[in-house]
mmCIF file with all atom_site columns, C-alpha atoms in Angstrom:
data_model
loop_
_atom_site.group_PDB
_atom_site.id
_atom_site.type_symbol
_atom_site.label_atom_id
_atom_site.label_alt_id
_atom_site.label_comp_id
_atom_site.label_asym_id
_atom_site.label_entity_id
_atom_site.label_seq_id
_atom_site.pdbx_PDB_ins_code
_atom_site.Cartn_x
_atom_site.Cartn_y
_atom_site.Cartn_z
_atom_site.occupancy
_atom_site.B_iso_or_equiv
_atom_site.pdbx_formal_charge
_atom_site.auth_seq_id
_atom_site.auth_comp_id
_atom_site.auth_asym_id
_atom_site.auth_atom_id
_atom_site.pdbx_PDB_model_num
ATOM 1   C CA . ASP A 1 1   ? -4.690  -26.102 18.137  1.00 0.00 ? 51  ASP A CA 1
ATOM 2   C CA . ASP A 1 2   ? -3.146  -29.515 17.511  1.00 0.00 ? 52  ASP A CA 1
ATOM 3   C CA . VAL A 1 3   ? -0.624  -28.114 15.031  1.00 0.00 ? 53  VAL A CA 1
ATOM 4   C CA . ARG A 1 4   ? 2.980   -29.078 15.645  1.00 0.00 ? 54  ARG A CA 1
ATOM 5   C CA . VAL A 1 5   ? 5.966   -27.712 13.732  1.00 0.00 ? 55  VAL A CA 1
ATOM 6   C CA . GLU A 1 6   ? 8.785   -30.177 13.188  1.00 0.00 ? 56  GLU A CA 1
ATOM 7   C CA . GLU A 1 7   ? 12.186  -29.961 11.554  1.00 0.00 ? 57  GLU A CA 1
ATOM 8   C CA . ARG A 1 8   ? 14.066  -32.595 9.607   1.00 0.00 ? 58  ARG A CA 1
ATOM 9   C CA . GLN A 1 9   ? 17.030  -34.023 11.498  1.00 0.00 ? 59  GLN A CA 1
ATOM 10  C CA . SER A 1 10  ? 20.348  -34.993 9.892   1.00 0.00 ? 60  SER A CA 1
ATOM 11  C CA . ASP A 1 11  ? 19.321  -38.679 9.932   1.00 0.00 ? 61  ASP A CA 1
ATOM 12  C CA . GLY A 1 12  ? 16.098  -37.906 8.008   1.00 0.00 ? 62  GLY A CA 1
ATOM 13  C CA . SER A 1 13  ? 13.772  -38.192 11.000  1.00 0.00 ? 63  SER A CA 1
ATOM 14  C CA . PHE A 1 14  ? 11.633  -35.322 12.303  1.00 0.00 ? 64  PHE A CA 1
ATOM 15  C CA . ALA A 1 15  ? 11.572  -33.719 15.756  1.00 0.00 ? 65  ALA A CA 1
ATOM 16  C CA . PRO A 1 16  ? 9.626   -30.808 17.268  1.00 0.00 ? 66  PRO A CA 1
ATOM 17  C CA . LEU A 1 17  ? 11.143  -27.481 16.225  1.00 0.00 ? 67  LEU A CA 1
ATOM 18  C CA . ARG A 1 18  ? 13.066  -25.814 19.019  1.00 0.00 ? 68  ARG A CA 1
ATOM 19  C CA . CYS A 1 19  ? 14.378  -22.278 18.930  1.00 0.00 ? 69  CYS A CA 1
ATOM 20  C CA . ARG A 1 20  ? 18.117  -22.256 19.539  1.00 0.00 ? 70  ARG A CA 1
ATOM 21  C CA . GLY A 1 21  ? 19.987  -19.249 20.902  1.00 0.00 ? 71  GLY A CA 1
ATOM 22  C CA . GLY A 1 22  ? 17.050  -16.882 21.345  1.00 0.00 ? 72  GLY A CA 1
ATOM 23  C CA . LYS A 1 23  ? 14.316  -15.798 18.991  1.00 0.00 ? 73  LYS A CA 1
ATOM 24  C CA . SER A 1 24  ? 14.689  -15.931 15.253  1.00 0.00 ? 74  SER A CA 1
ATOM 25  C CA . PRO A 1 25  ? 13.031  -13.598 12.706  1.00 0.00 ? 75  PRO A CA 1
ATOM 26  C CA . ALA A 1 26  ? 10.857  -16.536 11.597  1.00 0.00 ? 76  ALA A CA 1
ATOM 27  C CA . LEU A 1 27  ? 9.652   -17.185 15.145  1.00 0.00 ? 77  LEU A CA 1
ATOM 28  C CA . ASP A 1 28  ? 8.961   -13.475 15.672  1.00 0.00 ? 78  ASP A CA 1
ATOM 29  C CA . PHE A 1 29  ? 6.965   -13.431 12.422  1.00 0.00 ? 79  PHE A CA 1
ATOM 30  C CA . CYS A 1 30  ? 4.917   -16.481 13.479  1.00 0.00 ? 80  CYS A CA 1
ATOM 31  C CA . GLU A 1 31  ? 4.175   -14.959 16.889  1.00 0.00 ? 81  GLU A CA 1
ATOM 32  C CA . ARG A 1 32  ? 3.053   -11.665 15.296  1.00 0.00 ? 82  ARG A CA 1
ATOM 33  C CA . TRP A 1 33  ? 0.859   -13.610 12.853  1.00 0.00 ? 83  TRP A CA 1
ATOM 34  C CA . ALA A 1 34  ? -0.769  -15.525 15.730  1.00 0.00 ? 84  ALA A CA 1
ATOM 35  C CA . ARG A 1 35  ? -1.436  -12.242 17.600  1.00 0.00 ? 85  ARG A CA 1
ATOM 36  C CA . LEU A 1 36  ? -2.959  -10.720 14.437  1.00 0.00 ? 86  LEU A CA 1
ATOM 37  C CA . TYR A 1 37  ? -5.101  -13.816 13.843  1.00 0.00 ? 87  TYR A CA 1
ATOM 38  C CA . HIS A 1 38  ? -6.413  -13.890 17.405  1.00 0.00 ? 88  HIS A CA 1
ATOM 39  C CA . GLY A 1 39  ? -6.658  -10.102 17.800  1.00 0.00 ? 89  GLY A CA 1
ATOM 40  C CA . GLU A 1 40  ? -7.752  -7.402  15.378  1.00 0.00 ? 90  GLU A CA 1
ATOM 41  C CA . GLY A 1 41  ? -7.726  -9.781  12.400  1.00 0.00 ? 91  GLY A CA 1
ATOM 42  C CA . ARG A 1 42  ? -9.923  -12.481 13.915  1.00 0.00 ? 92  ARG A CA 1
ATOM 43  C CA . LYS A 1 43  ? -13.214 -11.496 12.289  1.00 0.00 ? 93  LYS A CA 1
ATOM 44  C CA . PHE A 1 44  ? -11.479 -11.474 8.894   1.00 0.00 ? 94  PHE A CA 1
ATOM 45  C CA . LEU A 1 45  ? -8.859  -14.220 9.093   1.00 0.00 ? 95  LEU A CA 1
ATOM 46  C CA . ALA A 1 46  ? -10.716 -16.730 11.256  1.00 0.00 ? 96  ALA A CA 1
ATOM 47  C CA . HIS A 1 47  ? -14.341 -16.043 10.332  1.00 0.00 ? 97  HIS A CA 1
ATOM 48  C CA . GLY A 1 48  ? -14.173 -14.137 7.048   1.00 0.00 ? 98  GLY A CA 1
ATOM 49  C CA . ARG A 1 49  ? -13.981 -15.227 3.451   1.00 0.00 ? 99  ARG A CA 1
ATOM 50  C CA . LEU A 1 50  ? -11.062 -14.835 1.096   1.00 0.00 ? 100 LEU A CA 1
ATOM 51  C CA . LEU A 1 51  ? -11.547 -12.453 -1.840  1.00 0.00 ? 101 LEU A CA 1
ATOM 52  C CA . HIS A 1 52  ? -9.386  -11.683 -4.864  1.00 0.00 ? 102 HIS A CA 1
ATOM 53  C CA . PRO A 1 53  ? -6.682  -9.284  -3.623  1.00 0.00 ? 103 PRO A CA 1
ATOM 54  C CA . PRO A 1 54  ? -6.253  -5.825  -5.147  1.00 0.00 ? 104 PRO A CA 1
ATOM 55  C CA . ALA A 1 55  ? -3.377  -4.721  -7.353  1.00 0.00 ? 105 ALA A CA 1
ATOM 56  C CA . LEU A 1 56  ? -0.048  -4.444  -5.562  1.00 0.00 ? 106 LEU A CA 1
ATOM 57  C CA . ARG A 1 57  ? 3.209   -2.739  -6.551  1.00 0.00 ? 107 ARG A CA 1
ATOM 58  C CA . CYS A 1 58  ? 6.363   -3.891  -4.799  1.00 0.00 ? 108 CYS A CA 1
ATOM 59  C CA . ALA A 1 59  ? 9.870   -5.129  -5.494  1.00 0.00 ? 109 ALA A CA 1
ATOM 60  C CA . GLN A 1 60  ? 10.453  -8.682  -6.635  1.00 0.00 ? 110 GLN A CA 1
ATOM 61  C CA . VAL A 1 61  ? 13.286  -11.071 -5.828  1.00 0.00 ? 111 VAL A CA 1
ATOM 62  C CA . PRO A 1 62  ? 14.652  -14.174 -7.539  1.00 0.00 ? 112 PRO A CA 1
ATOM 63  C CA . TYR A 1 63  ? 13.392  -17.307 -5.838  1.00 0.00 ? 113 TYR A CA 1
ATOM 64  C CA . ARG A 1 64  ? 14.512  -20.898 -6.062  1.00 0.00 ? 114 ARG A CA 1
ATOM 65  C CA . GLU A 1 65  ? 12.594  -23.800 -4.611  1.00 0.00 ? 115 GLU A CA 1
ATOM 66  C CA . ASN A 1 66  ? 12.581  -27.558 -4.805  1.00 0.00 ? 116 ASN A CA 1
ATOM 67  C CA . PHE A 1 67  ? 9.068   -28.788 -5.499  1.00 0.00 ? 117 PHE A CA 1
ATOM 68  C CA . ARG A 1 68  ? 8.749   -32.564 -5.370  1.00 0.00 ? 118 ARG A CA 1
ATOM 69  C CA . GLY A 1 69  ? 12.283  -33.039 -6.628  1.00 0.00 ? 119 GLY A CA 1
ATOM 70  C CA . THR A 1 70  ? 12.054  -30.402 -9.351  1.00 0.00 ? 120 THR A CA 1
ATOM 71  C CA . VAL A 1 71  ? 14.046  -27.200 -8.934  1.00 0.00 ? 121 VAL A CA 1
ATOM 72  C CA . ILE A 1 72  ? 11.957  -24.192 -9.913  1.00 0.00 ? 122 ILE A CA 1
ATOM 73  C CA . GLU A 1 73  ? 13.508  -20.770 -10.434 1.00 0.00 ? 123 GLU A CA 1
ATOM 74  C CA . ASN A 1 74  ? 11.289  -17.700 -10.751 1.00 0.00 ? 124 ASN A CA 1
ATOM 75  C CA . VAL A 1 75  ? 10.623  -14.344 -9.123  1.00 0.00 ? 125 VAL A CA 1
ATOM 76  C CA . LYS A 1 76  ? 8.321   -13.628 -6.208  1.00 0.00 ? 126 LYS A CA 1
ATOM 77  C CA . PRO A 1 77  ? 7.078   -10.390 -4.656  1.00 0.00 ? 127 PRO A CA 1
ATOM 78  C CA . VAL A 1 78  ? 8.822   -9.260  -1.473  1.00 0.00 ? 128 VAL A CA 1
ATOM 79  C CA . VAL A 1 79  ? 5.387   -8.754  0.087   1.00 0.00 ? 129 VAL A CA 1
ATOM 80  C CA . PHE A 1 80  ? 2.469   -11.183 -0.020  1.00 0.00 ? 130 PHE A CA 1
ATOM 81  C CA . HIS A 1 81  ? -1.117  -9.991  0.387   1.00 0.00 ? 131 HIS A CA 1
ATOM 82  C CA . ASN A 1 82  ? -4.701  -11.222 0.646   1.00 0.00 ? 132 ASN A CA 1
ATOM 83  C CA . LEU A 1 83  ? -8.082  -9.566  0.995   1.00 0.00 ? 133 LEU A CA 1
ATOM 84  C CA . PHE A 1 84  ? -10.720 -10.857 3.412   1.00 0.00 ? 134 PHE A CA 1
ATOM 85  C CA . GLU A 1 85  ? -14.338 -9.914  4.048   1.00 0.00 ? 135 GLU A CA 1
ATOM 86  C CA . ALA A 1 86  ? -15.986 -10.334 7.467   1.00 0.00 ? 136 ALA A CA 1
ATOM 87  C CA . ASP A 1 87  ? -19.609 -11.364 8.026   1.00 0.00 ? 137 ASP A CA 1
ATOM 88  C CA . ASP A 1 88  ? -20.546 -7.699  8.547   1.00 0.00 ? 138 ASP A CA 1
ATOM 89  C CA . GLY A 1 89  ? -19.268 -6.789  5.034   1.00 0.00 ? 139 GLY A CA 1
ATOM 90  C CA . SER A 1 90  ? -16.141 -4.978  6.227   1.00 0.00 ? 140 SER A CA 1
ATOM 91  C CA . ARG A 1 91  ? -12.927 -5.821  4.428   1.00 0.00 ? 141 ARG A CA 1
ATOM 92  C CA . ALA A 1 92  ? -9.303  -6.062  5.478   1.00 0.00 ? 142 ALA A CA 1
ATOM 93  C CA . LEU A 1 93  ? -6.054  -6.462  3.613   1.00 0.00 ? 143 LEU A CA 1
ATOM 94  C CA . VAL A 1 94  ? -3.286  -8.548  5.118   1.00 0.00 ? 144 VAL A CA 1
ATOM 95  C CA . PHE A 1 95  ? 0.327   -7.897  4.128   1.00 0.00 ? 145 PHE A CA 1
ATOM 96  C CA . ALA A 1 96  ? 3.345   -10.044 4.988   1.00 0.00 ? 146 ALA A CA 1
ATOM 97  C CA . ASN A 1 97  ? 6.847   -8.757  4.310   1.00 0.00 ? 147 ASN A CA 1
ATOM 98  C CA . ALA A 1 98  ? 8.845   -11.847 3.350   1.00 0.00 ? 148 ALA A CA 1
ATOM 99  C CA . THR A 1 99  ? 12.226  -10.125 3.666   1.00 0.00 ? 149 THR A CA 1
ATOM 100 C CA . ALA A 1 100 ? 14.604  -8.909  6.344   1.00 0.00 ? 150 ALA A CA 1
ATOM 101 C CA . GLN A 1 101 ? 14.492  -5.393  4.858   1.00 0.00 ? 151 GLN A CA 1
ATOM 102 C CA . GLU A 1 102 ? 11.970  -2.571  5.136   1.00 0.00 ? 152 GLU A CA 1
ATOM 103 C CA . GLN A 1 103 ? 9.692   -2.575  2.063   1.00 0.00 ? 153 GLN A CA 1
ATOM 104 C CA . ARG A 1 104 ? 7.765   0.324   0.518   1.00 0.00 ? 154 ARG A CA 1
ATOM 105 C CA . ILE A 1 105 ? 4.651   -0.882  -1.305  1.00 0.00 ? 155 ILE A CA 1
ATOM 106 C CA . SER A 1 106 ? 1.647   0.581   -3.108  1.00 0.00 ? 156 SER A CA 1
ATOM 107 C CA . TYR A 1 107 ? -1.750  -1.071  -3.281  1.00 0.00 ? 157 TYR A CA 1
ATOM 108 C CA . GLN A 1 108 ? -5.074  -0.204  -4.839  1.00 0.00 ? 158 GLN A CA 1
ATOM 109 C CA . ASN A 1 109 ? -7.912  0.539   -2.413  1.00 0.00 ? 159 ASN A CA 1
ATOM 110 C CA . GLY A 1 110 ? -11.472 -0.604  -2.994  1.00 0.00 ? 160 GLY A CA 1
ATOM 111 C CA . ASN A 1 111 ? -12.355 2.868   -4.312  1.00 0.00 ? 161 ASN A CA 1
ATOM 112 C CA . GLY A 1 112 ? -9.633  2.647   -6.996  1.00 0.00 ? 162 GLY A CA 1
ATOM 113 C CA . THR A 1 113 ? -7.160  5.048   -5.363  1.00 0.00 ? 163 THR A CA 1
ATOM 114 C CA . TRP A 1 114 ? -3.597  3.990   -4.609  1.00 0.00 ? 164 TRP A CA 1
ATOM 115 C CA . ALA A 1 115 ? -2.169  3.966   -1.096  1.00 0.00 ? 165 ALA A CA 1
ATOM 116 C CA . GLU A 1 116 ? 1.455   3.607   -0.057  1.00 0.00 ? 166 GLU A CA 1
ATOM 117 C CA . ILE A 1 117 ? 2.836   2.106   3.136   1.00 0.00 ? 167 ILE A CA 1
ATOM 118 C CA . VAL A 1 118 ? 6.163   0.922   4.488   1.00 0.00 ? 168 VAL A CA 1
ATOM 119 C CA . LEU A 1 119 ? 6.381   -2.522  6.046   1.00 0.00 ? 169 LEU A CA 1
ATOM 120 C CA . LEU A 1 120 ? 9.070   -3.259  8.606   1.00 0.00 ? 170 LEU A CA 1
ATOM 121 C CA . PRO A 1 121 ? 11.320  -6.302  8.093   1.00 0.00 ? 171 PRO A CA 1
ATOM 122 C CA . ASN A 1 122 ? 9.475   -9.633  8.480   1.00 0.00 ? 172 ASN A CA 1
ATOM 123 C CA . ALA A 1 123 ? 6.306   -7.722  9.387   1.00 0.00 ? 173 ALA A CA 1
ATOM 124 C CA . ASN A 1 124 ? 2.681   -8.573  8.884   1.00 0.00 ? 174 ASN A CA 1
ATOM 125 C CA . ARG A 1 125 ? 0.083   -5.840  8.875   1.00 0.00 ? 175 ARG A CA 1
ATOM 126 C CA . LEU A 1 126 ? -3.643  -5.277  8.566   1.00 0.00 ? 176 LEU A CA 1
ATOM 127 C CA . PRO A 1 127 ? -4.002  -1.728  7.089   1.00 0.00 ? 177 PRO A CA 1
ATOM 128 C CA . ASP A 1 128 ? -7.188  0.219   6.470   1.00 0.00 ? 178 ASP A CA 1
ATOM 129 C CA . TYR A 1 129 ? -8.908  -0.856  3.257   1.00 0.00 ? 179 TYR A CA 1
ATOM 130 C CA . LYS A 1 130 ? -11.461 1.585   1.862   1.00 0.00 ? 180 LYS A CA 1
#
């Protein structure tokens, strides 16, 4: 609970992040993630263990980042996902749509069948995983 998000100022210093002019998509995403973590996802995300995620089919986008002074250009999926297992053995997939567009994805269930869902822009979701 002692986490603080700061942003770099023009002079190079850091100050607590403040939302200007209403909510942003990033702030909405963070709030939804916190609700998921503390709500239906708690037994998986807070108290579960991370497993290798299943196969995922989704669009990819070019991505450029600066990592420790080195510019890296590659492609990343438009949706990120992880699989968690709770103490009771139940499993949950977590999806995060990293774009401002609706995304249609397919993922492989635990029984080997493929399922398809649509994720809203900047959404995170905990779908059924069989």
